[in-house]
Coordinates of N, CA and C in Angstrom, one line a residue:
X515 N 0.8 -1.2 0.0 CA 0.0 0.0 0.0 C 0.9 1.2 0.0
X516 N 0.6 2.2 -0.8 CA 1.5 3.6 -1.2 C 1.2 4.2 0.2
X517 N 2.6 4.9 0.9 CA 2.4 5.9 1.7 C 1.9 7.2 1.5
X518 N 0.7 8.1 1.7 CA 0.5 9.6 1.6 C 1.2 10.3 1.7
X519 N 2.2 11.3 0.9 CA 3.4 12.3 2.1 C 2.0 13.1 2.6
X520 N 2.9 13.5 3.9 CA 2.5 14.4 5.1 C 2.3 15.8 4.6
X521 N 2.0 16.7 4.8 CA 1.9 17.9 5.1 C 3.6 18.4 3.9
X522 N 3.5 19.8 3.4 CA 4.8 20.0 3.2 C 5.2 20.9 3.9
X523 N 6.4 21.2 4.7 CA 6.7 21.9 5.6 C 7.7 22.2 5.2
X524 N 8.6 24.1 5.5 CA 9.4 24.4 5.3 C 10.0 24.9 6.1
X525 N 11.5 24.7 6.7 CA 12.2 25.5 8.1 C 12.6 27.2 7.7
X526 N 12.3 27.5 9.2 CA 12.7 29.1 9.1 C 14.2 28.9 9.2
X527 N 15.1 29.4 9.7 CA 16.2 29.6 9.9 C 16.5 29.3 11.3
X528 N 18.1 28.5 11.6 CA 18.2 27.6 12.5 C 17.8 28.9 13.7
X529 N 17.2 28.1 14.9 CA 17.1 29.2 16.2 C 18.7 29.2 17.0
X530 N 18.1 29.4 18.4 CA 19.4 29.7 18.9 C 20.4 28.7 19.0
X531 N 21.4 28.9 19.3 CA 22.8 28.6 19.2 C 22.8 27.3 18.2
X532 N 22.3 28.1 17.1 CA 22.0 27.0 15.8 C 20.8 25.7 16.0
X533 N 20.2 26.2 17.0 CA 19.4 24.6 17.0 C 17.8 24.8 15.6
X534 N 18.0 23.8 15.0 CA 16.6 24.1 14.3 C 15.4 24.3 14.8
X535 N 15.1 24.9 14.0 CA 13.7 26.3 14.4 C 13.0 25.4 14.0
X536 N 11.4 25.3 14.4 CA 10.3 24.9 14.3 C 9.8 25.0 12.7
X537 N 9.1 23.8 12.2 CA 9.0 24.0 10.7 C 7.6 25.1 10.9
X538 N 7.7 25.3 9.3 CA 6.2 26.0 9.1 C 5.5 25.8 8.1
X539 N 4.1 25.7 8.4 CA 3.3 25.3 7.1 C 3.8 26.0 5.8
X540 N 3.3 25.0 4.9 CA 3.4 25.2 3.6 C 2.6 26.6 3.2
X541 N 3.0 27.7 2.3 CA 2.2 28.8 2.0 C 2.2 29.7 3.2
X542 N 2.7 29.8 4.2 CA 2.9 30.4 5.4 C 4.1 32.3 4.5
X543 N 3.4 33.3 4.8 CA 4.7 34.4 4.5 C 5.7 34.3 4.8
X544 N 6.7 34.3 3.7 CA 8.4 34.0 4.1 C 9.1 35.5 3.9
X545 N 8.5 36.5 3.6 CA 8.7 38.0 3.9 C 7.9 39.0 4.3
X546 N 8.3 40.0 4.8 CA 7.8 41.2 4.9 C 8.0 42.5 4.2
X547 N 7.5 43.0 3.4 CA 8.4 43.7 2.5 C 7.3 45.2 2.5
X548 N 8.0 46.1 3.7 CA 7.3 47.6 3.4 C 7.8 48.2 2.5
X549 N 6.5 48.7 1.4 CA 7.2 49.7 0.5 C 6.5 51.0 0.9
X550 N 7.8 52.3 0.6 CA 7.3 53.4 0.8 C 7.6 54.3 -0.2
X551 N 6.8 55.3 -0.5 CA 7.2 56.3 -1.6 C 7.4 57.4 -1.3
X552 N 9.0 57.9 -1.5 CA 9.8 58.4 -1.5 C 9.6 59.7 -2.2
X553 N 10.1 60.6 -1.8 CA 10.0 62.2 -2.7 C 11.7 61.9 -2.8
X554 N 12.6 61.8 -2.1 CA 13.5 62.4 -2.5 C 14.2 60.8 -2.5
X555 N 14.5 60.5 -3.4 CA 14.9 58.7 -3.7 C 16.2 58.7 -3.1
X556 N 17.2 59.3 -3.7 CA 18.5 59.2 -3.4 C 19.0 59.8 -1.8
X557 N 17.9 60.5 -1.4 CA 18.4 60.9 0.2 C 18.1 59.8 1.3
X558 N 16.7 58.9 0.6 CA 16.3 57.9 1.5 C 17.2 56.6 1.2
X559 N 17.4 56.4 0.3 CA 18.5 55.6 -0.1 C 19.5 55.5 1.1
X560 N 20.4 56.7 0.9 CA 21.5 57.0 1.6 C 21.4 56.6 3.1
X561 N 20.1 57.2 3.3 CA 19.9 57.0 4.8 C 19.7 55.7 5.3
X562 N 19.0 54.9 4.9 CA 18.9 54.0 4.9 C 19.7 52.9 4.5
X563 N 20.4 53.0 3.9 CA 21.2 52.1 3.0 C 22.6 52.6 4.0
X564 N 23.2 53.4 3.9 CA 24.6 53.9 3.9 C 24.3 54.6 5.5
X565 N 23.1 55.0 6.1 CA 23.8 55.4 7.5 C 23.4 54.3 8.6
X566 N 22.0 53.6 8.0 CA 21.3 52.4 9.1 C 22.0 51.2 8.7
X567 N 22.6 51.1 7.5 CA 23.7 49.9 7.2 C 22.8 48.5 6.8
X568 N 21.8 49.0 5.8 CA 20.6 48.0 5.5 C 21.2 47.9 4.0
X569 N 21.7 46.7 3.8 CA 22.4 46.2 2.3 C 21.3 46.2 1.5
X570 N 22.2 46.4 0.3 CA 21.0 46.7 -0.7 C 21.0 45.3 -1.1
X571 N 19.8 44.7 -1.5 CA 19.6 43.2 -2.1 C 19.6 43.4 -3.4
X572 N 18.8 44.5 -3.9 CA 18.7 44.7 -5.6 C 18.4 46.2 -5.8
X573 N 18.7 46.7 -7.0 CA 18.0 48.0 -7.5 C 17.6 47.8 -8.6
X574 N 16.8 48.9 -9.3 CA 15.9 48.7 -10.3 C 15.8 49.9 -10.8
X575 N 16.1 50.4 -12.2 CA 15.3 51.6 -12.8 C 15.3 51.4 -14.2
X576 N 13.9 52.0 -14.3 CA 13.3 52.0 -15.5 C 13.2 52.9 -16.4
X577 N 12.8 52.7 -17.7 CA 12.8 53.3 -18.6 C 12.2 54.8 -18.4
X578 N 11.1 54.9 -18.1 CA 10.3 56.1 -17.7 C 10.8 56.8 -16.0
X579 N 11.8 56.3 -15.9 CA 12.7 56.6 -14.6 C 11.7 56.9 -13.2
X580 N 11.5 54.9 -13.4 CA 11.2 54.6 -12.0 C 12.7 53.8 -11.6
X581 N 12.6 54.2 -10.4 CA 14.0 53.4 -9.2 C 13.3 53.0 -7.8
X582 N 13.4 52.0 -7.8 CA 13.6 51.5 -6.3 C 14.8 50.4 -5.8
X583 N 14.9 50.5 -4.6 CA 15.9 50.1 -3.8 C 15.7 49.3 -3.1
X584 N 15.7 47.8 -2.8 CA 15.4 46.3 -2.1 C 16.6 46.1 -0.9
X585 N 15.9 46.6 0.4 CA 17.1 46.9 1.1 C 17.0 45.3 2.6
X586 N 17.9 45.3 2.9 CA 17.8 44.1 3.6 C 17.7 44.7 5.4
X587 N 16.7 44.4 6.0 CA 16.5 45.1 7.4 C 16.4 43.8 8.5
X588 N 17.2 42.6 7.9 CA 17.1 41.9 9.0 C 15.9 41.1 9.3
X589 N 15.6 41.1 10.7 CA 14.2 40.1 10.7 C 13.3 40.9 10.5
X590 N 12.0 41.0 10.5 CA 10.7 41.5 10.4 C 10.0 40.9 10.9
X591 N 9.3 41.9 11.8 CA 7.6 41.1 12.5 C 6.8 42.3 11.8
X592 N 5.7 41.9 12.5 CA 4.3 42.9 12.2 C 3.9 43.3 13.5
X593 N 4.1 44.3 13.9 CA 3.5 44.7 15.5 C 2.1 45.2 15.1
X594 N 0.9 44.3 15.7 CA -0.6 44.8 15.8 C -0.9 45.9 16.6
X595 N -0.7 47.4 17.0 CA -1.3 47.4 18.4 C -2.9 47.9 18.2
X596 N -3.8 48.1 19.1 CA -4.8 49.1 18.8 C -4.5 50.2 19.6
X597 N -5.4 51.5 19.3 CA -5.3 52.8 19.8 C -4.7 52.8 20.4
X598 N -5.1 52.4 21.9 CA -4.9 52.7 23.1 C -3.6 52.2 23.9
X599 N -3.2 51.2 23.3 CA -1.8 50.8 23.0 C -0.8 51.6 22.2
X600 N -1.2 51.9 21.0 CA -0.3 53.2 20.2 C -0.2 54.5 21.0
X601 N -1.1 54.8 21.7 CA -1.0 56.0 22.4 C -0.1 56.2 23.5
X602 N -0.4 54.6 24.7 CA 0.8 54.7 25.4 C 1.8 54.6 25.1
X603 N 2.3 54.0 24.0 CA 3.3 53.7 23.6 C 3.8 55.3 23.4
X604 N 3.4 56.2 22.2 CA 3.6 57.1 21.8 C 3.9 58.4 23.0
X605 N 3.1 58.5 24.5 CA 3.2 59.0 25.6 C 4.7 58.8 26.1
X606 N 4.6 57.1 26.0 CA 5.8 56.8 27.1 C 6.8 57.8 25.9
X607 N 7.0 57.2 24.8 CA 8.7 57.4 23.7 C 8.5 59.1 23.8
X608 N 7.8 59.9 23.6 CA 7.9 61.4 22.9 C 7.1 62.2 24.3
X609 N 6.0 62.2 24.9 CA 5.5 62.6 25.5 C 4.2 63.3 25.2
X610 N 3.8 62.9 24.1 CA 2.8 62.8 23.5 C 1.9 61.8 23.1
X611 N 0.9 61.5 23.0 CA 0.2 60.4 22.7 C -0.5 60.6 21.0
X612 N 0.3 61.5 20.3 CA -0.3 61.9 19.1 C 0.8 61.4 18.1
X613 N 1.1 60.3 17.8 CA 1.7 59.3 17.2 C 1.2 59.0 15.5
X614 N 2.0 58.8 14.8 CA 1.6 58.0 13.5 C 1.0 57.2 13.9
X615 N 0.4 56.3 12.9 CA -0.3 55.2 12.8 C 1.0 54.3 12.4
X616 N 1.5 54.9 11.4 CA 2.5 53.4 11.2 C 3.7 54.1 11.3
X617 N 4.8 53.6 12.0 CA 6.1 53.9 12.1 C 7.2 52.9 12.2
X618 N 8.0 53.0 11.7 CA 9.2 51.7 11.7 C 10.0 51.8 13.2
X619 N 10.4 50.5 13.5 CA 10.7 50.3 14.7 C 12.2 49.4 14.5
X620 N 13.1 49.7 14.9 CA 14.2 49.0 14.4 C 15.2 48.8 15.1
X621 N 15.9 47.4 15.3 CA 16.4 47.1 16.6 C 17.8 47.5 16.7
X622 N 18.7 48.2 17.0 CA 19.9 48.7 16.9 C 20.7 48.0 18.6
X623 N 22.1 48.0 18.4 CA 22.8 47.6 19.7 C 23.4 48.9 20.3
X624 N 23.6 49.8 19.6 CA 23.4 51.1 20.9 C 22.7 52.6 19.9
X625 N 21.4 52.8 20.7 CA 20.3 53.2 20.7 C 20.7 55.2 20.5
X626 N 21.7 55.4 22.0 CA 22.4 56.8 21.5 C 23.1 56.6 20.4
X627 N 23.9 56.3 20.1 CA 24.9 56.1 19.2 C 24.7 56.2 18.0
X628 N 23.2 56.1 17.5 CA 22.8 55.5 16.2 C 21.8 56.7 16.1
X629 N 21.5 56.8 17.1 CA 20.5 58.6 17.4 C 21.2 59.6 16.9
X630 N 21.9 59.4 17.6 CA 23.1 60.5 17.2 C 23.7 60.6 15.7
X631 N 24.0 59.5 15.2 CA 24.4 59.3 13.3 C 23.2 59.7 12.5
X632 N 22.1 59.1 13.0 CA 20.7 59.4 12.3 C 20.8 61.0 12.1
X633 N 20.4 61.6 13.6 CA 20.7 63.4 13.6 C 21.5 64.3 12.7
X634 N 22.8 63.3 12.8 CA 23.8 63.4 11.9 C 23.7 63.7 10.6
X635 N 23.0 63.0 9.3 CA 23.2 62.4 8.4 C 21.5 63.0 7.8
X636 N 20.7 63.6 8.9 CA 19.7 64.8 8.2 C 18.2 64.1 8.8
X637 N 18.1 63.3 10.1 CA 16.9 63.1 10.5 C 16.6 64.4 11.5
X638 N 15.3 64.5 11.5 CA 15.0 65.6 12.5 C 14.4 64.9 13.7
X639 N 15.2 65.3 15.0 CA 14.6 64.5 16.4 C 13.4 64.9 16.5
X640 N 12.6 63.5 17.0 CA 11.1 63.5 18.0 C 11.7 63.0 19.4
X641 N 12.8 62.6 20.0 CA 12.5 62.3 21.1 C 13.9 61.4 21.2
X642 N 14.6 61.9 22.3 CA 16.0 61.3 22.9 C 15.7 60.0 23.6
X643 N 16.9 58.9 23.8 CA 16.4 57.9 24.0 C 15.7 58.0 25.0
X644 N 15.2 57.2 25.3 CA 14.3 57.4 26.7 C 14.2 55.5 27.1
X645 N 14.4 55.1 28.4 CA 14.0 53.8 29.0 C 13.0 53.4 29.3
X646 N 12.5 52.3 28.5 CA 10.7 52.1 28.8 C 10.9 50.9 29.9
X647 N 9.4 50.8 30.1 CA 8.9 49.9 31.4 C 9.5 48.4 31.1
X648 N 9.8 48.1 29.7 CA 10.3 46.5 29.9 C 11.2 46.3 29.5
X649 N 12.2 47.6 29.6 CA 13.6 47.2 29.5 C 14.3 47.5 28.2
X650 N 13.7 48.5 27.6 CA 14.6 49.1 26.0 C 14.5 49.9 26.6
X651 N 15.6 50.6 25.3 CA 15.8 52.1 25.3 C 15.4 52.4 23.5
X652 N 14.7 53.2 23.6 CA 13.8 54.0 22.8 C 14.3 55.3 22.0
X653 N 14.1 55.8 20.7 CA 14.0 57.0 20.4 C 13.5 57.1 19.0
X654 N 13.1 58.4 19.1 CA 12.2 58.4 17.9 C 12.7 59.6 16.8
X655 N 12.8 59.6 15.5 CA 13.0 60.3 14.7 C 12.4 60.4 12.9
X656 N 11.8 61.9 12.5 CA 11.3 61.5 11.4 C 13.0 61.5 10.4
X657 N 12.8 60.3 9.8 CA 13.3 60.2 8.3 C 13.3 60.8 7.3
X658 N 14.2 60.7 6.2 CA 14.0 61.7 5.0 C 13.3 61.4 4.2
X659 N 12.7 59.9 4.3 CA 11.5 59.2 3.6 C 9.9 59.4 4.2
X660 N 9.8 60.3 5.2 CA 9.4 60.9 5.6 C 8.6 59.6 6.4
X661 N 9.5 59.0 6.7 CA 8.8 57.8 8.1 C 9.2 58.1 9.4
X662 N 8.0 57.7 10.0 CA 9.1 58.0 11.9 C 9.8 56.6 12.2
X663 N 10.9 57.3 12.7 CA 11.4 56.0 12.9 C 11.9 55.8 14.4
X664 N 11.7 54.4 14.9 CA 12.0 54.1 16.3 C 13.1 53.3 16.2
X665 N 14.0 54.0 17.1 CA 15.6 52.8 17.0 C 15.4 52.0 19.0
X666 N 15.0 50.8 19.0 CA 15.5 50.1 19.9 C 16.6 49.5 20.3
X667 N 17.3 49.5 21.7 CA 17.8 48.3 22.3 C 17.6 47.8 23.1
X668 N 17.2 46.4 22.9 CA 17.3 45.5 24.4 C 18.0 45.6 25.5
X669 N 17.6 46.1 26.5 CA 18.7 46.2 27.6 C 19.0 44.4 28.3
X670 N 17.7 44.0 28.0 CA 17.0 42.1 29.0 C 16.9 41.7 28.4
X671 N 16.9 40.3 28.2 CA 16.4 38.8 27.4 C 14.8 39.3 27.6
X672 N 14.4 39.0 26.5 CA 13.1 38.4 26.5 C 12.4 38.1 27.8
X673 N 12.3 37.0 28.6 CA 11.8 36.9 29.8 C 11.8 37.9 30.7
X674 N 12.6 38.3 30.9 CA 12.6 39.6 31.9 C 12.5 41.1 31.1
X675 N 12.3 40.9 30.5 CA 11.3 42.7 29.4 C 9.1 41.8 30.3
X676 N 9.2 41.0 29.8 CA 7.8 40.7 29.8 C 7.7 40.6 31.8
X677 N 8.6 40.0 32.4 CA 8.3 40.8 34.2 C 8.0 41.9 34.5
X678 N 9.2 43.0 33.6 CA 9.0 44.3 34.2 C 7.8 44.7 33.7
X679 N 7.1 44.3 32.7 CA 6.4 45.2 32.4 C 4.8 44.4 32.8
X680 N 5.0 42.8 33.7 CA 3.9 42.4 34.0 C 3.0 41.8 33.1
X681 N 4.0 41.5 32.0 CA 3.2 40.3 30.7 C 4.2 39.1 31.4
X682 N 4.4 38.7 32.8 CA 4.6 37.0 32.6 C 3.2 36.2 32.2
X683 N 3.9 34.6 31.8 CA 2.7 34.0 31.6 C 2.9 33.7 30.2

């Protein structure tokens, strides 16, 4: 009697200290890919590419001189929040709760440091790092692509961000 194959399953990329990561269904998204439209192509490029140090994967321009730029930013999630979540959030980082709706969030290993290059290189500050309740450090700045952007660093492992801030469980 013929065996059925199983399900088809594809691995993400090994987890930690190389151990294999959990498979994932078949047809499951294997990217995230925000596009944004740029007024000034070659400044957001720069910024992005050459000061956040996001490799370019491909570029592209066209005859009727379209260009875009396929930049590589590492892992990607999708953060859900609703309102009332975006607001504290927005309260805690700037001191306002009057926030974009969508803003990039992006994980950096030191948070002044990279604040400081951003300011550098033609971002205009919303807000110096600042230490939230579960253990990053925070700062917010608009881009020349005219996105806000948030540079994090983990100060904790995972486990202990979700103590301080009372998401055990």
């Amino acid at each position: 009697m013929p065996v059925e194959p199983g399900p088809v399953h594809e691995t993400d990329a090994p987890g930690a200290a190389g151990a294999p990561a959990a498979p994932r269904p078949a047809g499951r998204v294997r990217q995230l890919r925000l596009v944004v439209e740029v007024d000034d192509h070659d400044a957001a490029v720069a910024f992005f590419r050459d000061v956040l140090g996001m490799a370019e994967e491909i570029a592209y321009d066209g005859a009727a001189g379209e260009r875009v730029v396929i930049l590589d930013a590492g892992r990607a999630t999708l953060e859900l929040a609703n309102t009332a979540h975006r607001r504290a959030v927005d309260e805690l980082e700037t001191g306002s709760p009057d926030g974009p709706r969508v803003r990039l969030a992006l994980e950096v290993d030191d948070t002044a440091a990279r604040t400081a290059e951003l300011l550098a290189a033609g971002a205009a500050p919303i807000a110096p790092p600042t230490q939230t309740p579960w253990r990053s450090l925070n700062a917010r700045v608009h881009s020349p692509a005219g996105l806000t952007v948030t540079l994090f660093q983990e100060l904790e492992p995972p486990e202990e961000q979700r103590r301080h801030a009372g998401l055990e469980g």
